[in-house]
Amino acid sequence: MTMRRRLSGDTLSTVLLFLIPAFALYAVFLVVPVFQSFRYSLFRWDGLSPLDRFVGLGNYKELLGDPVFWKSLANNSILLVFSLITQLPVAILLAVLLTDKVRMKGLFRTMFFAPQIISTVAAGYMFYYIYEPTFGILNQLLRALNLGSLAKGWLGDTNLALYAVLFVISWRFVGFYMVLFMASIEGMPVEIFEAATMDGCGKWMIVRKITLPMLRDTIKTACVLSIVGSIKYFDLIWVMTQGGPAHASELIATYMYKKTFLSWDVGYGSALAFTLFAIAFVLSSVFMKSTKSESGGKSMRKGRAR
Amino acid sequence: MAPPAKRKRTLSAPAIFRGTALYVFLFICLFVFAFPLVWLFYSSFKTQPEIFENAFALPKQLNIANYLHIWGSGSFGRYYLNSILVSTVSVAGILALSTMAGYVFARVRFRYREVLFTVLLAGMMIPSQVTLIPNFILLRNVNLLDSYAAMILPYIAFQIPVSVFIMRGFFKELPVEMEDAAYMDGCGKKGIFFRIMLPLSKPALSTITIYNFFTVWNELIFALTFTNSQKYRTIPVGIMDFVGQFETDYGYIFAALASASIPLLIVYFFAQKQIIKGLTAGAVKG
């Protein structure tokens, strides 16, 4: 169906000139480092002396016996599950409500999305001061409501610290997913909803039988984003607790950072980094595979055949 | 199999209840999402005694002393300039490289094109944390640690896959007729790109500009690792230093936190639609 064009000088020079800069940076800062990361993980190394103490899979063996690694992995899993069960349902609910007839829609949408707009680090410290035990407004609010017994040292409590930060992460991301779902719902053909209403379907029925099934691909996308995001997460934990107290909110990424740049155990840090990569890669490909075979193939390619 | 209920537009008691419940719910959400931001903003105008006296109260007067202090103290302004410089140069680099590559992947036919594109897309699956250590070693070996380039080069590299993906999708949608005409007139591939494709791609350019600007402005872990002097620190790391320094000077800290997001908020309220599109653009890939 297409005319076969010979690789002319113009084509060749364009391809080279236009692709080489992008691929050069991509190779140097993304691709090679992944392999380097694995290579470093086979050594005991402080990052400065020559790279000559080869230990094979020794770092990985050590990892398996390291309680902090398991704690971090458990925390990453909690983060993953917590994100999936809080952010996505709330986001879908808000998206459904705000795409229906609601007054002040613009105000709600703007304000629900606003946490996504502010600087991550600033959001972290804002909540750090909201959670502050004595002057923080959360405890002050609880005391004012005569619930003083619920006032806690949120970020200093080993049982609460992780969840206190998880709340902030969800607070930031609900608006993002809401907007994603809203765009998807607004793109659905109006006729279907009209027809369903004519047939006497209630709102709840429409959501369950029409909106949710049609949101399937977007929900899938959101799940992948959420899974990968949870496994590599670093920012707000680092700002608010640095993984503390006593590793209670440690994540693989924060542990890797500490091991590498605070204890200069670079080989071990690399083993953590590579493990993180492997987990993210396996989980997201398994998830993609399982949902893809279910839906029976590539809906992505549709309409792009030109 | 819904019961054929009579759907009339009269408001029955349960409907009124449902309507009320809806707004109660939405306003609770509004409080949860927006109050912390509003509180931070008005608290940044309070004096230290005012904050200690009542953390909830509005400021008695619009007191800009906190802002004057932090903006006059040198380091904060420096962080800001660094952030603006790093974000601008990074975004310019991303735009240049990803439009060129996106054009080639959309319009220039050659063998291995799809393979190369898949290789590039795979980059979206690589978490930046995984490359942190090798990139640190690399930058140290070439003497680039603690410089603007130490942030800008990796930022460009990491944003290339998603940006190329967006640009390629956009170029594919453009009609081919104009190119054919230009072709007839003896215009080469590069000429077509610069004279026809680029001028047409403003919407896509604004999308990736916004997406990348927000990402780069917020980036923490590379900036934290690849710089160590105040001279090069950007806002995210700078704020961490700043809070460590002023720990209990709440007024200053609140003013600094509010300032850190002001450029983002201003852009948001002026270009909300584009921003929403831009920020969610990274998610288009299923």
mmCIF file of C-alpha atoms in Angstrom, chain B residues 76-259:
data_model
loop_
_atom_site.group_PDB
_atom_site.id
_atom_site.type_symbol
_atom_site.label_atom_id
_atom_site.label_comp_id
_atom_site.label_asym_id
_atom_site.label_seq_id
_atom_site.Cartn_x
_atom_site.Cartn_y
_atom_site.Cartn_z
ATOM 1 C CA PHE B 76 16.232 32.225 48.572
ATOM 2 C CA GLY B 77 16.403 34.507 45.558
ATOM 3 C CA ARG B 78 19.356 32.523 44.341
ATOM 4 C CA TYR B 79 17.409 29.234 44.542
ATOM 5 C CA TYR B 80 14.616 30.863 42.602
ATOM 6 C CA LEU B 81 16.877 32.097 39.830
ATOM 7 C CA ASN B 82 18.533 28.700 39.642
ATOM 8 C CA SER B 83 15.156 27.003 39.307
ATOM 9 C CA ILE B 84 14.065 29.395 36.586
ATOM 10 C CA LEU B 85 17.325 28.969 34.715
ATOM 11 C CA VAL B 86 17.428 25.178 35.005
ATOM 12 C CA SER B 87 13.756 24.793 34.072
ATOM 13 C CA THR B 88 13.953 27.128 31.091
ATOM 14 C CA VAL B 89 17.089 25.623 29.593
ATOM 15 C CA SER B 90 15.893 22.064 30.216
ATOM 16 C CA VAL B 91 12.513 22.712 28.628
ATOM 17 C CA ALA B 92 14.144 24.387 25.620
ATOM 18 C CA GLY B 93 16.427 21.395 25.179
ATOM 19 C CA ILE B 94 13.566 18.937 25.527
ATOM 20 C CA LEU B 95 11.509 20.851 22.965
ATOM 21 C CA ALA B 96 14.335 20.955 20.450
ATOM 22 C CA LEU B 97 15.305 17.306 20.697
ATOM 23 C CA SER B 98 11.844 15.816 21.007
ATOM 24 C CA THR B 99 10.272 17.747 18.123
ATOM 25 C CA MET B 100 13.067 16.652 15.799
ATOM 26 C CA ALA B 101 12.903 13.029 16.882
ATOM 27 C CA GLY B 102 9.089 13.068 16.932
ATOM 28 C CA TYR B 103 9.049 14.330 13.350
ATOM 29 C CA VAL B 104 11.405 11.618 12.150
ATOM 30 C CA PHE B 105 9.353 8.905 13.866
ATOM 31 C CA ALA B 106 6.113 10.271 12.438
ATOM 32 C CA ARG B 107 7.096 11.163 8.901
ATOM 33 C CA VAL B 108 10.428 9.854 7.689
ATOM 34 C CA ARG B 109 10.390 6.260 6.522
ATOM 35 C CA PHE B 110 13.444 4.104 7.107
ATOM 36 C CA ARG B 111 14.236 0.622 8.217
ATOM 37 C CA TYR B 112 14.362 -0.044 11.983
ATOM 38 C CA ARG B 113 12.228 3.033 12.641
ATOM 39 C CA GLU B 114 9.695 1.153 14.732
ATOM 40 C CA VAL B 115 12.407 -0.746 16.558
ATOM 41 C CA LEU B 116 14.193 2.464 17.476
ATOM 42 C CA PHE B 117 10.938 4.026 18.592
ATOM 43 C CA THR B 118 10.154 1.062 20.847
ATOM 44 C CA VAL B 119 13.639 1.262 22.343
ATOM 45 C CA LEU B 120 13.061 4.924 23.119
ATOM 46 C CA LEU B 121 9.618 4.298 24.600
ATOM 47 C CA ALA B 122 11.032 1.666 26.927
ATOM 48 C CA GLY B 123 12.733 4.575 28.677
ATOM 49 C CA MET B 124 9.414 5.572 30.198
ATOM 50 C CA MET B 125 9.676 2.440 32.324
ATOM 51 C CA ILE B 126 13.048 3.356 33.808
ATOM 52 C CA PRO B 127 12.681 5.037 37.198
ATOM 53 C CA SER B 128 15.163 7.868 37.634
ATOM 54 C CA GLN B 129 16.118 6.446 41.044
ATOM 55 C CA VAL B 130 17.655 3.406 39.346
ATOM 56 C CA THR B 131 20.103 5.575 37.425
ATOM 57 C CA LEU B 132 20.978 7.826 40.350
ATOM 58 C CA ILE B 133 24.242 6.156 41.351
ATOM 59 C CA PRO B 134 25.727 5.582 37.865
ATOM 60 C CA ASN B 135 24.781 9.120 36.848
ATOM 61 C CA PHE B 136 26.406 10.496 39.983
ATOM 62 C CA ILE B 137 29.617 8.561 39.226
ATOM 63 C CA LEU B 138 29.516 9.619 35.580
ATOM 64 C CA LEU B 139 29.034 13.301 36.400
ATOM 65 C CA ARG B 140 31.809 13.120 38.952
ATOM 66 C CA ASN B 141 34.175 11.496 36.473
ATOM 67 C CA VAL B 142 33.619 14.254 33.915
ATOM 68 C CA ASN B 143 33.818 16.949 36.587
ATOM 69 C CA LEU B 144 30.266 18.148 36.177
ATOM 70 C CA LEU B 145 29.001 17.573 39.729
ATOM 71 C CA ASP B 146 27.650 20.745 41.301
ATOM 72 C CA SER B 147 26.863 22.612 38.100
ATOM 73 C CA TYR B 148 23.769 23.547 36.129
ATOM 74 C CA ALA B 149 24.648 20.970 33.496
ATOM 75 C CA ALA B 150 24.544 18.222 36.133
ATOM 76 C CA MET B 151 20.806 18.795 36.376
ATOM 77 C CA ILE B 152 19.947 20.000 32.887
ATOM 78 C CA LEU B 153 21.471 17.109 30.912
ATOM 79 C CA PRO B 154 19.766 14.300 32.881
ATOM 80 C CA TYR B 155 16.492 16.268 32.966
ATOM 81 C CA ILE B 156 16.476 16.523 29.185
ATOM 82 C CA ALA B 157 17.399 12.860 28.815
ATOM 83 C CA PHE B 158 14.638 11.683 31.132
ATOM 84 C CA GLN B 159 11.908 13.740 29.508
ATOM 85 C CA ILE B 160 12.789 12.733 25.967
ATOM 86 C CA PRO B 161 10.818 9.464 25.755
ATOM 87 C CA VAL B 162 7.454 10.868 26.821
ATOM 88 C CA SER B 163 7.919 14.099 24.877
ATOM 89 C CA VAL B 164 8.881 12.290 21.676
ATOM 90 C CA PHE B 165 5.847 10.065 22.142
ATOM 91 C CA ILE B 166 3.539 13.087 22.380
ATOM 92 C CA MET B 167 5.162 14.926 19.454
ATOM 93 C CA ARG B 168 5.082 11.865 17.219
ATOM 94 C CA GLY B 169 1.385 11.377 17.932
ATOM 95 C CA PHE B 170 0.726 15.007 17.074
ATOM 96 C CA PHE B 171 2.732 15.026 13.833
ATOM 97 C CA LYS B 172 1.011 11.843 12.684
ATOM 98 C CA GLU B 173 -2.348 13.607 12.864
ATOM 99 C CA LEU B 174 -1.273 16.495 10.631
ATOM 100 C CA PRO B 175 -2.503 16.304 7.018
ATOM 101 C CA VAL B 176 0.188 15.292 4.532
ATOM 102 C CA GLU B 177 -1.008 17.508 1.664
ATOM 103 C CA MET B 178 1.013 20.544 2.619
ATOM 104 C CA GLU B 179 4.177 18.550 2.868
ATOM 105 C CA ASP B 180 3.569 17.059 -0.547
ATOM 106 C CA ALA B 181 3.219 20.529 -1.997
ATOM 107 C CA ALA B 182 6.423 21.657 -0.347
ATOM 108 C CA TYR B 183 8.097 18.528 -1.605
ATOM 109 C CA MET B 184 7.121 19.424 -5.160
ATOM 110 C CA ASP B 185 8.651 22.825 -4.658
ATOM 111 C CA GLY B 186 11.936 21.155 -3.887
ATOM 112 C CA CYS B 187 11.825 21.493 -0.137
ATOM 113 C CA GLY B 188 13.893 18.882 1.710
ATOM 114 C CA LYS B 189 12.879 16.965 4.835
ATOM 115 C CA LYS B 190 14.590 19.416 7.134
ATOM 116 C CA GLY B 191 12.970 22.336 5.391
ATOM 117 C CA ILE B 192 9.550 20.726 5.770
ATOM 118 C CA PHE B 193 10.194 20.247 9.461
ATOM 119 C CA PHE B 194 11.289 23.808 10.145
ATOM 120 C CA ARG B 195 8.952 25.661 7.756
ATOM 121 C CA ILE B 196 5.796 23.577 7.909
ATOM 122 C CA MET B 197 5.648 21.154 10.795
ATOM 123 C CA LEU B 198 7.069 23.333 13.586
ATOM 124 C CA PRO B 199 4.823 26.350 12.940
ATOM 125 C CA LEU B 200 1.795 24.032 12.983
ATOM 126 C CA SER B 201 2.657 22.319 16.234
ATOM 127 C CA LYS B 202 1.967 25.076 18.761
ATOM 128 C CA PRO B 203 -0.688 23.114 20.684
ATOM 129 C CA ALA B 204 1.598 20.123 21.165
ATOM 130 C CA LEU B 205 4.524 22.375 22.029
ATOM 131 C CA SER B 206 2.529 24.081 24.763
ATOM 132 C CA THR B 207 1.455 20.700 26.117
ATOM 133 C CA ILE B 208 4.970 19.352 26.461
ATOM 134 C CA THR B 209 6.298 22.700 27.666
ATOM 135 C CA ILE B 210 3.867 22.708 30.565
ATOM 136 C CA TYR B 211 4.308 19.045 31.404
ATOM 137 C CA ASN B 212 8.069 19.309 31.434
ATOM 138 C CA PHE B 213 8.185 22.643 33.212
ATOM 139 C CA PHE B 214 6.206 21.265 36.143
ATOM 140 C CA THR B 215 8.251 18.073 36.254
ATOM 141 C CA VAL B 216 11.576 19.865 36.184
ATOM 142 C CA TRP B 217 10.527 22.596 38.634
ATOM 143 C CA ASN B 218 9.602 19.907 41.188
ATOM 144 C CA GLU B 219 12.476 17.522 40.620
ATOM 145 C CA LEU B 220 14.148 16.630 43.885
ATOM 146 C CA ILE B 221 16.385 13.566 43.920
ATOM 147 C CA PHE B 222 18.778 14.498 41.094
ATOM 148 C CA ALA B 223 19.081 18.077 42.299
ATOM 149 C CA LEU B 224 19.751 16.826 45.820
ATOM 150 C CA THR B 225 22.423 14.366 44.698
ATOM 151 C CA PHE B 226 24.173 16.192 41.866
ATOM 152 C CA THR B 227 24.613 19.591 43.538
ATOM 153 C CA ASN B 228 25.994 20.496 46.925
ATOM 154 C CA SER B 229 26.527 24.233 47.008
ATOM 155 C CA GLN B 230 24.003 27.019 47.424
ATOM 156 C CA LYS B 231 25.249 28.446 44.178
ATOM 157 C CA TYR B 232 23.484 25.779 42.104
ATOM 158 C CA ARG B 233 20.660 24.547 44.310
ATOM 159 C CA THR B 234 17.152 24.784 42.932
ATOM 160 C CA ILE B 235 13.966 25.516 44.858
ATOM 161 C CA PRO B 236 13.124 21.964 46.061
ATOM 162 C CA VAL B 237 16.530 21.373 47.627
ATOM 163 C CA GLY B 238 16.853 25.010 48.589
ATOM 164 C CA ILE B 239 13.607 24.804 50.551
ATOM 165 C CA MET B 240 14.988 21.828 52.462
ATOM 166 C CA ASP B 241 18.097 23.828 53.384
ATOM 167 C CA PHE B 242 15.963 26.824 54.225
ATOM 168 C CA VAL B 243 13.663 24.918 56.576
ATOM 169 C CA GLY B 244 16.670 23.343 58.266
ATOM 170 C CA GLN B 245 18.041 26.804 58.854
ATOM 171 C CA PHE B 246 14.894 28.547 60.114
ATOM 172 C CA GLU B 247 13.146 25.534 61.689
ATOM 173 C CA THR B 248 10.832 27.452 64.045
ATOM 174 C CA ASP B 249 10.576 30.813 62.314
ATOM 175 C CA TYR B 250 7.173 29.833 61.035
ATOM 176 C CA GLY B 251 6.427 33.093 59.307
ATOM 177 C CA TYR B 252 9.536 32.937 57.150
ATOM 178 C CA ILE B 253 9.020 29.289 56.360
ATOM 179 C CA PHE B 254 5.387 29.743 55.356
ATOM 180 C CA ALA B 255 6.351 32.643 53.118
ATOM 181 C CA ALA B 256 9.066 30.515 51.524
ATOM 182 C CA LEU B 257 6.718 27.570 50.970
ATOM 183 C CA ALA B 258 4.081 29.817 49.432
ATOM 184 C CA SER B 259 6.665 31.499 47.216
#
